[in-house]
Amino acid sequence: MKLLINQWFEQSVPFEGIQACCIRHIDQSSVSKTWADGFDELALDNAMRCISDVYQVLQFNKIPPGRLRWVYENALLHCERRSDGACLGVFTLRDEQSFDREGLARMFAEFQSLSTKVSL
Amino acid sequence: MSVRRKKILFVDDDVDLLELVKQLMTRFAGDSWEVLTASDVSKAMVLLQQRRIDLLVLDIRMPLVDGLQFLGLLRRKYPNMMKVVLTGVATDEHRAACLNSGAELFLEKPRDEGGWRAVYAMLNELAKLQPEEGFRGVLRRVGLQDVLQMECLARNSTVLQVRAGEQSGAIYVNQGQIVHAEIGGEIGEAAFNKVLALPGGEFELRTWAEPSQKTITGSWEFLLMEAARTRDETSSAAPATNEPEIPFLQREDTALGGESPTVVPVLGGAAPDVDFSDDTSPAMGDRADDSLRPQVEEVLICSLQGEVLHEWQCPNTTGRVSFLEFISQKARQLTQHLPLGTFDRLEANAPEGRVIAQIQPERALYLRVSRVRGDADAEGRKP
């Protein structure tokens, strides 16, 4: 599954306003891509490690773990976790109008549906 | 120029393990660390009183005092000190509980030297980080009450000697029970309350010595509660402080059948937008269903020192404050080396609704919102 996710990630097409994205697998390995300055691989890996912790603590607090959106002064970080534990984090520009929301939705939909493609 | 040695404190009830850890860590770190050890929570508290500890590493499975309780206390009293859990029981549940209680890292005890070297490398990286002003940015001194509570929980026998200016008092704890207190000419519960109400000064834990008499028989929980109540009453009699005012709005709650008006807090300027229409997440369900409207289910506002300023329908205020602290901590860690700027809020979206955790310079907000059918639609569904 990890291989398939990584292949999809490699081939995924950037959308307008995306700055970086990263996937963290259940085995704690990660892959990332960046389109903006300042988003280096190590920092993205660290960010996704935090996200994994957050999903665990959300569950501990009985807060349904759906899509997370971290709102910062300069950027948004959107995250989703698959049932197999893999997490996708996507950094976009802060302003809602400055990134392609449909492109973002498409990216998450593809990420979530990857297992279905395997079973077919 | 000399560099200050990092003070790393290991807390574990396994004395042999502590000895091994001290040897290994001192060898790995050379002169850059001063390795301190404590075999129980009380000893750790005394060291925390005496020294400025940079990093505390603790086992969560210790007899008498639960490591999670200790973590919670540490977070309140030493907000800028980094805490790591090093345990033999590394389950997901324990991990989540420890992270939620303020641990920066959750590590499994290694079985060989290579494993210990890896633990050292991780702790060393963490120790290099400068503590940041965070959720509990205001450092508060550990209180006499906290030490007393830990002594009682640990069922220790000890004498707490307290000095404040000209006044000097003592509280005697025998196997976890407070048996005697004295200050000036007073003894018993009155003396106990007086000692705890001392506005400042210093205290130390002394080896148990039998008091001349036993003047207290009540449970320590009750005694501490009473002392806290007395202190609260005293402080509430003082002039009012600058507490934020939270306006309220009364509205008919259709979800409750409109039988009784429900008081819903209106968070003037404090609450972020809870408009569901901006969401593109499939987790939010059918976006085309515009009849769904947000309904506030739970609100908690607290200061950055963790004091609850306002709560509405919050089933577990302590848990929510802990959650906000955790989010604040992670939001800061997450932005390390990334050009994200200041954190504003986290939104967790699920089909059931949305949870918002907002951290502002003065206060933090927890808001839970569910999606309910709009009034018109709800009317149409009535049989």
Short mmCIF file of C-alpha atoms in Angstrom, two decimals:
data_model
loop_
_atom_site.label_atom_id
_atom_site.label_comp_id
_atom_site.label_asym_id
_atom_site.label_seq_id
_atom_site.Cartn_x
_atom_site.Cartn_y
_atom_site.Cartn_z
CA MET A 1 0.00 0.00 0.00
CA LYS A 2 2.84 2.35 0.89
CA LEU A 3 4.33 1.89 -2.59
CA LEU A 4 1.02 2.67 -4.24
CA ILE A 5 0.54 5.77 -2.11
CA ASN A 6 4.05 6.96 -2.93
CA GLN A 7 3.51 6.35 -6.66
CA TRP A 8 0.30 8.35 -6.57
CA PHE A 9 2.03 11.09 -4.60
CA GLU A 10 4.86 11.29 -7.14
CA GLN A 11 2.39 11.61 -10.00
CA SER A 12 -0.03 13.99 -8.27
CA VAL A 13 -0.39 17.30 -10.05
CA PRO A 14 0.05 20.53 -8.09
CA PHE A 15 -2.86 22.95 -7.99
CA GLU A 16 -2.88 26.70 -7.75
CA GLY A 17 -1.82 28.02 -4.36
CA ILE A 18 -0.23 24.82 -3.05
CA GLN A 19 3.07 25.41 -1.28
CA ALA A 20 4.11 21.97 -0.14
CA CYS A 21 2.70 18.57 0.69
CA CYS A 22 3.89 15.58 2.63
CA ILE A 23 2.78 12.05 3.41
CA ARG A 24 3.71 10.23 6.58
CA HIS A 25 3.21 6.49 6.64
CA ILE A 26 2.42 4.29 9.59
CA ASP A 27 6.06 3.07 9.59
CA GLN A 28 7.04 6.73 10.23
CA SER A 29 8.67 7.19 6.82
CA SER A 30 7.64 10.22 4.82
CA VAL A 31 7.74 11.70 1.33
CA SER A 32 7.32 15.34 0.46
CA LYS A 33 7.15 17.84 -2.40
CA THR A 34 7.55 21.59 -2.27
CA TRP A 35 6.73 24.48 -4.57
CA ALA A 36 7.60 27.36 -2.29
CA ASP A 37 10.71 28.54 -0.48
CA GLY A 38 11.21 27.60 3.14
CA PHE A 39 9.48 24.23 3.12
CA ASP A 40 12.38 21.83 3.45
CA GLU A 41 12.07 18.09 3.76
CA LEU A 42 13.16 17.84 7.41
CA ALA A 43 10.78 20.54 8.57
CA LEU A 44 7.91 18.91 6.69
CA ASP A 45 8.73 15.52 8.23
CA ASN A 46 8.72 17.15 11.67
CA ALA A 47 5.36 18.77 10.92
CA MET A 48 3.83 15.47 9.88
CA ARG A 49 5.17 13.79 13.02
CA CYS A 50 3.24 16.40 14.99
CA ILE A 51 0.14 15.72 12.91
CA SER A 52 0.34 11.99 13.69
CA ASP A 53 0.50 12.83 17.40
CA VAL A 54 -2.50 15.11 17.04
CA TYR A 55 -4.62 12.40 15.41
CA GLN A 56 -3.77 10.07 18.28
CA VAL A 57 -4.71 12.67 20.88
CA LEU A 58 -7.92 13.58 19.06
CA GLN A 59 -8.94 9.94 19.32
CA PHE A 60 -7.96 9.95 23.01
CA ASN A 61 -10.25 12.97 23.53
CA LYS A 62 -13.05 11.31 21.56
CA ILE A 63 -12.94 14.05 18.94
CA PRO A 64 -13.80 12.56 15.54
CA PRO A 65 -10.62 12.71 13.45
CA GLY A 66 -11.71 14.03 10.09
CA ARG A 67 -10.07 16.78 8.05
CA LEU A 68 -7.83 19.05 10.08
CA ARG A 69 -7.17 22.62 9.07
CA TRP A 70 -4.40 24.49 10.85
CA VAL A 71 -4.78 28.22 10.39
CA TYR A 72 -1.54 30.19 10.61
CA GLU A 73 -0.75 33.81 9.85
CA ASN A 74 0.82 33.01 6.46
CA ALA A 75 -0.48 29.61 5.46
CA LEU A 76 -3.06 26.90 5.96
CA LEU A 77 -2.19 23.29 6.60
CA HIS A 78 -4.87 20.81 5.59
CA CYS A 79 -4.54 17.21 6.78
CA GLU A 80 -6.36 13.95 6.44
CA ARG A 81 -5.60 10.49 7.70
CA ARG A 82 -6.48 7.26 5.93
CA SER A 83 -7.85 4.26 7.79
CA ASP A 84 -4.46 2.54 7.34
CA GLY A 85 -2.81 5.37 9.30
CA ALA A 86 -1.12 7.24 6.42
CA CYS A 87 -1.48 11.03 6.78
CA LEU A 88 -1.44 13.61 4.01
CA GLY A 89 -0.63 17.22 4.84
CA VAL A 90 -1.04 20.00 2.28
CA PHE A 91 0.22 23.54 2.82
CA THR A 92 -1.58 26.25 0.89
CA LEU A 93 -1.61 30.02 0.87
CA ARG A 94 -3.57 31.55 3.73
CA ASP A 95 -6.24 33.36 1.78
CA GLU A 96 -9.20 31.13 0.84
CA GLN A 97 -9.39 32.77 -2.58
CA SER A 98 -5.74 32.27 -3.36
CA PHE A 99 -5.74 28.52 -3.74
CA ASP A 100 -7.73 26.09 -5.80
CA ARG A 101 -10.16 24.55 -3.31
CA GLU A 102 -11.41 22.04 -5.83
CA GLY A 103 -7.85 20.98 -6.53
CA LEU A 104 -7.34 20.45 -2.81
CA ALA A 105 -10.57 18.46 -2.49
CA ARG A 106 -9.57 16.34 -5.48
CA MET A 107 -6.19 15.60 -3.95
CA PHE A 108 -7.71 14.39 -0.68
CA ALA A 109 -10.38 12.38 -2.50
CA GLU A 110 -7.72 10.58 -4.53
CA PHE A 111 -5.62 10.00 -1.41
CA GLN A 112 -8.56 8.42 0.41
CA SER A 113 -9.66 6.28 -2.53
CA LEU A 114 -6.32 4.63 -3.24
CA SER A 115 -7.18 1.40 -1.40
CA THR A 116 -10.33 0.99 -3.48
CA LYS A 117 -8.27 1.13 -6.63
CA VAL A 118 -6.12 -1.72 -5.33
CA SER A 119 -9.09 -3.95 -4.59
CA LEU A 120 -10.42 -3.41 -8.06
CA MET B 1 33.12 31.26 27.03
CA SER B 2 31.58 28.53 29.16
CA VAL B 3 28.37 26.89 28.06
CA ARG B 4 25.83 26.06 30.74
CA ARG B 5 25.53 22.32 31.23
CA LYS B 6 22.06 21.03 30.56
CA LYS B 7 20.43 19.59 33.63
CA ILE B 8 18.60 16.40 32.78
CA LEU B 9 16.53 14.73 35.49
CA PHE B 10 15.52 11.06 35.23
CA VAL B 11 12.66 9.88 37.45
CA ASP B 12 12.10 6.15 37.82
CA ASP B 13 11.35 3.86 40.74
CA ASP B 14 13.89 1.32 39.45
CA VAL B 15 17.06 2.39 41.28
CA ASP B 16 19.28 -0.02 39.32
CA LEU B 17 18.01 1.38 36.07
CA LEU B 18 18.65 4.93 37.28
CA GLU B 19 22.23 3.98 38.07
CA LEU B 20 22.67 2.49 34.60
CA VAL B 21 21.08 5.53 32.95
CA LYS B 22 23.33 7.88 34.90
CA GLN B 23 26.46 5.99 33.83
CA LEU B 24 25.46 5.73 30.18
CA MET B 25 24.16 9.26 29.75
CA THR B 26 27.17 10.78 31.50
CA ARG B 27 29.44 8.79 29.19
CA PHE B 28 27.50 9.79 26.04
CA ALA B 29 27.09 13.44 26.97
CA GLY B 30 30.49 14.13 28.49
CA ASP B 31 30.51 17.57 30.06
CA SER B 32 27.46 18.86 28.23
CA TRP B 33 24.92 17.27 30.61
CA GLU B 34 24.52 17.13 34.33
CA VAL B 35 22.56 13.94 34.91
CA LEU B 36 20.32 13.95 37.98
CA THR B 37 18.14 11.10 39.19
CA ALA B 38 15.17 10.70 41.51
CA SER B 39 13.60 7.41 42.54
CA ASP B 40 10.20 8.89 43.32
CA VAL B 41 8.04 11.91 42.65
CA SER B 42 8.76 13.57 45.99
CA LYS B 43 12.51 13.48 45.44
CA ALA B 44 11.96 14.83 41.94
CA MET B 45 9.89 17.69 43.34
CA VAL B 46 12.64 18.62 45.77
CA LEU B 47 15.21 18.66 42.95
CA LEU B 48 12.86 20.78 40.85
CA GLN B 49 12.64 23.22 43.73
CA GLN B 50 16.40 23.43 44.06
CA ARG B 51 17.63 23.34 40.46
CA ARG B 52 16.62 24.67 37.11
CA ILE B 53 15.96 21.46 35.18
CA ASP B 54 16.06 21.64 31.37
CA LEU B 55 14.58 18.26 30.60
CA LEU B 56 12.78 15.75 32.75
CA VAL B 57 12.55 12.10 31.72
CA LEU B 58 10.09 9.98 33.65
CA ASP B 59 8.57 6.56 33.78
CA ILE B 60 4.79 6.64 33.90
CA ARG B 61 4.43 3.39 35.79
CA MET B 62 5.59 4.23 39.25
CA PRO B 63 4.08 2.94 42.46
CA LEU B 64 1.72 5.20 44.42
CA VAL B 65 1.87 8.28 42.23
CA ASP B 66 0.65 7.94 38.70
CA GLY B 67 3.08 9.32 36.13
CA LEU B 68 0.19 10.98 34.28
CA GLN B 69 -0.78 12.91 37.41
CA PHE B 70 2.83 13.96 37.79
CA LEU B 71 2.96 15.07 34.15
CA GLY B 72 -0.14 17.20 34.69
CA LEU B 73 1.40 18.82 37.74
CA LEU B 74 4.66 19.47 35.90
CA ARG B 75 2.83 21.10 33.05
CA ARG B 76 1.06 23.45 35.44
CA LYS B 77 4.08 24.32 37.49
CA TYR B 78 6.95 24.08 35.02
CA PRO B 79 5.37 24.95 31.67
CA ASN B 80 8.66 25.67 29.95
CA MET B 81 10.41 22.52 31.06
CA MET B 82 10.42 19.76 28.48
CA LYS B 83 9.14 16.40 29.56
CA VAL B 84 9.77 12.98 28.05
CA VAL B 85 8.18 9.69 28.96
CA LEU B 86 10.49 6.69 28.94
CA THR B 87 8.51 3.57 29.59
CA GLY B 88 8.49 -0.17 29.28
CA VAL B 89 4.81 -0.11 28.35
CA ALA B 90 4.64 1.68 25.02
CA THR B 91 1.03 1.22 23.96
CA ASP B 92 -0.83 3.63 21.70
CA GLU B 93 -3.25 4.42 24.50
CA HIS B 94 -0.47 5.31 26.94
CA ARG B 95 1.25 7.32 24.26
CA ALA B 96 -1.85 9.40 23.52
CA ALA B 97 -2.50 9.94 27.23
CA CYS B 98 1.07 11.09 27.86
CA LEU B 99 1.16 13.43 24.86
CA ASN B 100 -2.17 14.84 25.96
CA SER B 101 -0.72 15.46 29.42
CA GLY B 102 2.21 17.47 28.10
CA ALA B 103 4.98 15.01 27.21
CA GLU B 104 7.07 16.14 24.26
CA LEU B 105 8.25 12.64 23.47
CA PHE B 106 7.13 9.15 24.33
CA LEU B 107 9.95 6.62 24.16
CA GLU B 108 10.27 2.93 24.88
CA LYS B 109 13.00 1.82 27.28
CA PRO B 110 15.83 0.36 25.23
CA ARG B 111 17.26 -3.09 25.83
CA ASP B 112 20.84 -2.54 24.70
CA GLU B 113 23.49 0.14 24.62
CA GLY B 114 22.74 1.04 21.01
CA GLY B 115 19.15 1.73 22.01
CA TRP B 116 20.27 3.93 24.90
CA ARG B 117 22.56 5.82 22.54
CA ALA B 118 19.55 6.49 20.28
CA VAL B 119 17.55 7.69 23.30
CA TYR B 120 20.44 9.97 24.26
CA ALA B 121 20.56 11.42 20.72
CA MET B 122 16.84 12.22 20.81
CA LEU B 123 16.99 13.74 24.29
CA ASN B 124 20.04 15.76 23.35
CA GLU B 125 18.25 17.23 20.32
CA LEU B 126 15.29 18.11 22.49
CA ALA B 127 17.49 19.64 25.19
CA LYS B 128 19.04 21.95 22.61
CA LEU B 129 15.69 23.54 21.86
CA GLN B 130 15.08 26.80 23.60
CA PRO B 131 11.92 26.79 25.68
CA GLU B 132 9.32 28.99 24.09
CA GLU B 133 6.59 31.05 25.57
CA GLY B 134 3.56 28.93 25.02
CA PHE B 135 0.17 28.19 26.38
CA ARG B 136 1.35 28.40 29.95
CA GLY B 137 3.96 31.00 29.23
CA VAL B 138 3.90 32.37 32.74
CA LEU B 139 6.04 30.27 34.97
CA ARG B 140 4.46 29.62 38.31
CA ARG B 141 6.38 28.48 41.34
CA VAL B 142 5.60 25.08 42.67
CA GLY B 143 3.37 25.52 45.67
CA LEU B 144 3.55 24.06 49.12
CA GLN B 145 0.14 22.55 48.47
CA ASP B 146 1.46 20.65 45.42
CA VAL B 147 4.37 19.20 47.36
CA LEU B 148 2.08 18.27 50.20
CA GLN B 149 -0.33 16.58 47.82
CA MET B 150 2.48 14.56 46.27
CA GLU B 151 3.79 13.55 49.69
CA CYS B 152 0.34 12.34 50.69
CA LEU B 153 -0.27 10.54 47.41
CA ALA B 154 3.09 8.82 47.77
CA ARG B 155 2.21 7.87 51.38
CA ASN B 156 5.48 9.33 52.57
CA SER B 157 6.45 10.25 56.09
CA THR B 158 8.02 13.66 56.20
CA VAL B 159 8.07 17.04 57.87
CA LEU B 160 7.51 20.16 55.79
CA GLN B 161 9.34 23.00 57.40
CA VAL B 162 8.03 26.37 56.26
CA ARG B 163 9.54 29.80 56.83
CA ALA B 164 8.13 33.16 55.81
CA GLY B 165 9.77 36.22 57.24
CA GLU B 166 9.63 35.98 61.01
CA GLN B 167 7.13 33.14 60.93
CA SER B 168 8.09 29.51 61.00
CA GLY B 169 5.81 26.49 60.88
CA ALA B 170 5.73 22.78 60.15
CA ILE B 171 3.35 20.20 58.76
CA TYR B 172 3.86 16.57 59.76
CA VAL B 173 2.88 13.86 57.29
CA ASN B 174 2.94 10.28 58.53
CA GLN B 175 2.50 7.57 55.87
CA GLY B 176 0.52 9.94 53.70
CA GLN B 177 -1.70 11.29 56.48
CA ILE B 178 -1.38 14.83 57.80
CA VAL B 179 -1.14 14.33 61.57
CA HIS B 180 0.02 17.63 62.96
CA ALA B 181 0.68 21.26 62.09
CA GLU B 182 2.11 24.10 64.08
CA ILE B 183 2.94 27.74 63.52
CA GLY B 184 3.71 30.31 66.18
CA GLY B 185 1.59 29.30 69.16
CA GLU B 186 -1.11 27.65 67.05
CA ILE B 187 -1.57 23.95 66.39
CA GLY B 188 -4.02 21.68 64.54
CA GLU B 189 -6.17 22.55 61.52
CA ALA B 190 -6.04 26.28 62.22
CA ALA B 191 -2.26 26.12 62.08
CA PHE B 192 -2.42 23.98 58.94
CA ASN B 193 -4.59 26.57 57.15
CA LYS B 194 -2.35 29.37 58.37
CA VAL B 195 0.78 27.66 57.06
CA LEU B 196 -0.81 27.08 53.64
CA ALA B 197 -2.04 30.67 53.51
CA LEU B 198 1.44 32.12 54.00
CA PRO B 199 1.94 34.51 51.11
CA GLY B 200 5.54 33.63 50.39
CA GLY B 201 8.65 32.27 51.97
CA GLU B 202 10.38 28.96 51.49
CA PHE B 203 9.94 25.39 52.54
CA GLU B 204 11.90 22.21 52.71
CA LEU B 205 11.20 18.55 53.20
CA ARG B 206 12.81 17.06 56.27
CA THR B 207 13.21 13.52 57.46
CA TRP B 208 10.28 12.24 59.47
CA ALA B 209 10.40 13.03 63.18
CA GLU B 210 7.60 12.20 65.60
CA PRO B 211 5.67 15.35 66.58
CA SER B 212 5.11 16.15 70.24
CA GLN B 213 1.39 15.60 69.71
CA LYS B 214 -1.10 14.63 67.00
CA THR B 215 -3.62 17.35 66.40
CA ILE B 216 -5.09 16.50 62.99
CA THR B 217 -7.17 13.46 62.14
CA GLY B 218 -9.09 14.45 58.99
CA SER B 219 -8.26 13.15 55.50
CA TRP B 220 -5.58 15.12 53.65
CA GLU B 221 -7.87 15.53 50.63
CA PHE B 222 -10.46 17.28 52.79
CA LEU B 223 -7.83 19.39 54.53
CA LEU B 224 -6.32 20.57 51.26
CA MET B 225 -9.75 21.26 49.80
CA GLU B 226 -10.73 23.30 52.83
CA ALA B 227 -7.47 25.23 52.69
CA ALA B 228 -8.06 25.97 48.99
CA ARG B 229 -11.64 27.05 49.72
CA THR B 230 -10.49 29.38 52.47
CA ARG B 231 -7.90 30.86 50.14
CA ASP B 232 -10.49 31.31 47.36
CA GLU B 233 -12.86 33.04 49.74
CA THR B 234 -10.10 35.36 50.82
CA SER B 235 -9.15 36.19 47.25
CA SER B 236 -12.77 36.67 46.11
CA ALA B 237 -13.20 39.23 48.85
CA ALA B 238 -10.42 41.21 47.22
CA PRO B 239 -11.25 43.89 44.58
CA ALA B 240 -12.40 42.46 41.24
CA THR B 241 -9.76 41.96 38.57
CA ASN B 242 -9.97 42.59 34.85
CA GLU B 243 -11.98 39.52 33.92
CA PRO B 244 -13.21 39.38 30.36
CA GLU B 245 -16.90 39.90 30.02
CA ILE B 246 -18.73 37.43 27.87
CA PRO B 247 -22.06 38.61 26.63
CA PHE B 248 -24.93 36.18 26.44
CA LEU B 249 -27.79 35.85 24.06
CA GLN B 250 -31.00 33.99 24.67
CA ARG B 251 -32.50 32.07 21.83
CA GLU B 252 -35.00 29.31 21.16
CA ASP B 253 -33.21 26.03 20.64
CA THR B 254 -35.04 24.03 18.03
CA ALA B 255 -32.93 20.96 18.68
CA LEU B 256 -34.49 20.81 22.13
CA GLY B 257 -37.96 21.19 20.72
CA GLY B 258 -38.11 24.83 21.67
CA GLU B 259 -39.43 23.86 25.08
CA SER B 260 -37.09 26.02 27.05
CA PRO B 261 -34.87 28.88 26.09
CA THR B 262 -31.23 27.96 26.01
CA VAL B 263 -28.52 30.37 26.96
CA VAL B 264 -25.88 30.36 24.29
CA PRO B 265 -22.69 32.32 24.71
CA VAL B 266 -21.94 34.90 22.08
CA LEU B 267 -18.24 35.24 21.73
CA GLY B 268 -17.83 38.80 20.62
CA GLY B 269 -14.65 38.79 18.56
CA ALA B 270 -13.27 35.77 20.39
CA ALA B 271 -14.72 32.97 18.31
CA PRO B 272 -13.52 32.17 14.84
CA ASP B 273 -15.88 31.80 11.93
CA VAL B 274 -17.81 28.55 12.14
CA ASP B 275 -19.32 28.77 8.72
CA PHE B 276 -19.46 25.26 7.28
CA SER B 277 -19.77 26.41 3.71
CA ASP B 278 -16.04 26.95 3.30
CA ASP B 279 -15.29 23.30 3.83
CA THR B 280 -14.27 21.03 1.03
CA SER B 281 -13.82 17.96 3.14
CA PRO B 282 -15.77 14.82 2.34
CA ALA B 283 -15.70 14.23 6.07
CA MET B 284 -18.24 16.99 6.41
CA GLY B 285 -20.77 14.99 4.47
CA ASP B 286 -23.04 16.30 1.76
CA ARG B 287 -22.06 19.85 0.99
CA ALA B 288 -25.11 20.42 -1.14
CA ASP B 289 -27.28 20.11 1.94
CA ASP B 290 -27.53 23.80 2.75
CA SER B 291 -30.28 23.23 5.28
CA LEU B 292 -27.69 22.14 7.83
CA ARG B 293 -26.72 24.94 10.16
CA PRO B 294 -24.11 25.09 12.90
CA GLN B 295 -25.22 24.79 16.49
CA VAL B 296 -22.89 25.48 19.37
CA GLU B 297 -22.69 22.43 21.64
CA GLU B 298 -19.84 23.26 23.95
CA VAL B 299 -17.63 26.25 24.76
CA LEU B 300 -14.65 26.68 26.98
CA ILE B 301 -12.48 29.77 27.30
CA CYS B 302 -9.42 29.72 29.49
CA SER B 303 -6.48 31.92 30.24
CA LEU B 304 -3.06 30.89 29.05
CA GLN B 305 -2.34 29.82 32.62
CA GLY B 306 -5.05 27.22 32.25
CA GLU B 307 -7.66 28.96 34.38
CA VAL B 308 -11.17 28.48 33.09
CA LEU B 309 -12.67 31.90 32.37
CA HIS B 310 -15.92 30.63 30.95
CA GLU B 311 -17.46 27.30 30.09
CA TRP B 312 -20.78 26.30 28.66
CA GLN B 313 -21.98 22.68 28.51
CA CYS B 314 -18.41 21.46 28.86
CA PRO B 315 -18.45 17.93 30.26
CA ASN B 316 -14.77 17.81 31.15
CA THR B 317 -13.13 21.19 31.67
CA THR B 318 -9.79 19.76 32.80
CA GLY B 319 -9.63 17.53 29.75
CA ARG B 320 -10.47 20.40 27.42
CA VAL B 321 -7.82 22.66 28.97
CA SER B 322 -5.28 19.85 28.56
CA PHE B 323 -6.33 19.45 24.94
CA LEU B 324 -5.87 23.18 24.30
CA GLU B 325 -2.45 23.03 25.90
CA PHE B 326 -1.54 20.09 23.73
CA ILE B 327 -2.69 21.86 20.56
CA SER B 328 -0.74 24.97 21.53
CA GLN B 329 2.38 22.86 22.06
CA LYS B 330 1.98 21.01 18.75
CA ALA B 331 1.17 24.18 16.82
CA ARG B 332 4.49 25.64 17.97
CA GLN B 333 6.42 22.47 17.21
CA LEU B 334 4.77 22.23 13.83
CA THR B 335 5.86 25.64 12.72
CA GLN B 336 9.51 25.06 13.59
CA HIS B 337 11.61 25.93 10.54
CA LEU B 338 8.51 26.53 8.41
CA PRO B 339 7.40 29.99 7.21
CA LEU B 340 3.91 29.72 8.66
CA GLY B 341 3.83 32.70 11.01
CA THR B 342 1.72 32.86 14.16
CA PHE B 343 -0.76 30.10 14.90
CA ASP B 344 -4.38 31.07 15.12
CA ARG B 345 -6.54 27.95 15.32
CA LEU B 346 -7.07 24.32 14.51
CA GLU B 347 -10.33 23.17 13.01
CA ALA B 348 -11.18 19.49 13.19
CA ASN B 349 -13.98 18.70 10.78
CA ALA B 350 -16.01 15.53 10.94
CA PRO B 351 -19.45 14.50 9.74
CA GLU B 352 -20.81 15.17 13.23
CA GLY B 353 -19.58 18.75 13.24
CA ARG B 354 -16.54 20.79 13.93
CA VAL B 355 -14.20 21.32 16.84
CA ILE B 356 -12.19 24.53 16.95
CA ALA B 357 -9.19 25.08 19.19
CA GLN B 358 -8.04 28.67 19.03
CA ILE B 359 -4.98 29.98 20.84
CA GLN B 360 -4.79 33.76 21.18
CA PRO B 361 -2.21 35.84 23.02
CA GLU B 362 -4.46 36.27 26.05
CA ARG B 363 -6.73 33.25 26.04
CA ALA B 364 -7.63 29.98 24.43
CA LEU B 365 -10.97 28.82 23.13
CA TYR B 366 -12.47 25.36 22.67
CA LEU B 367 -15.62 25.36 20.61
CA ARG B 368 -17.64 22.33 19.51
CA VAL B 369 -20.27 22.86 16.90
CA SER B 370 -22.65 20.30 15.47
CA ARG B 371 -24.67 20.49 12.32
CA VAL B 372 -28.41 20.45 12.72
CA ARG B 373 -31.29 20.89 10.34
CA GLY B 374 -32.30 24.50 9.84
CA ASP B 375 -35.54 25.80 11.37
CA ALA B 376 -37.56 25.60 8.18
CA ASP B 377 -36.39 22.11 7.40
CA ALA B 378 -36.94 20.98 10.98
CA GLU B 379 -40.50 22.28 10.79
CA GLY B 380 -41.07 20.38 7.56
CA ARG B 381 -39.90 17.13 9.15
CA LYS B 382 -42.30 17.26 12.04
CA PRO B 383 -44.85 14.47 11.78
#
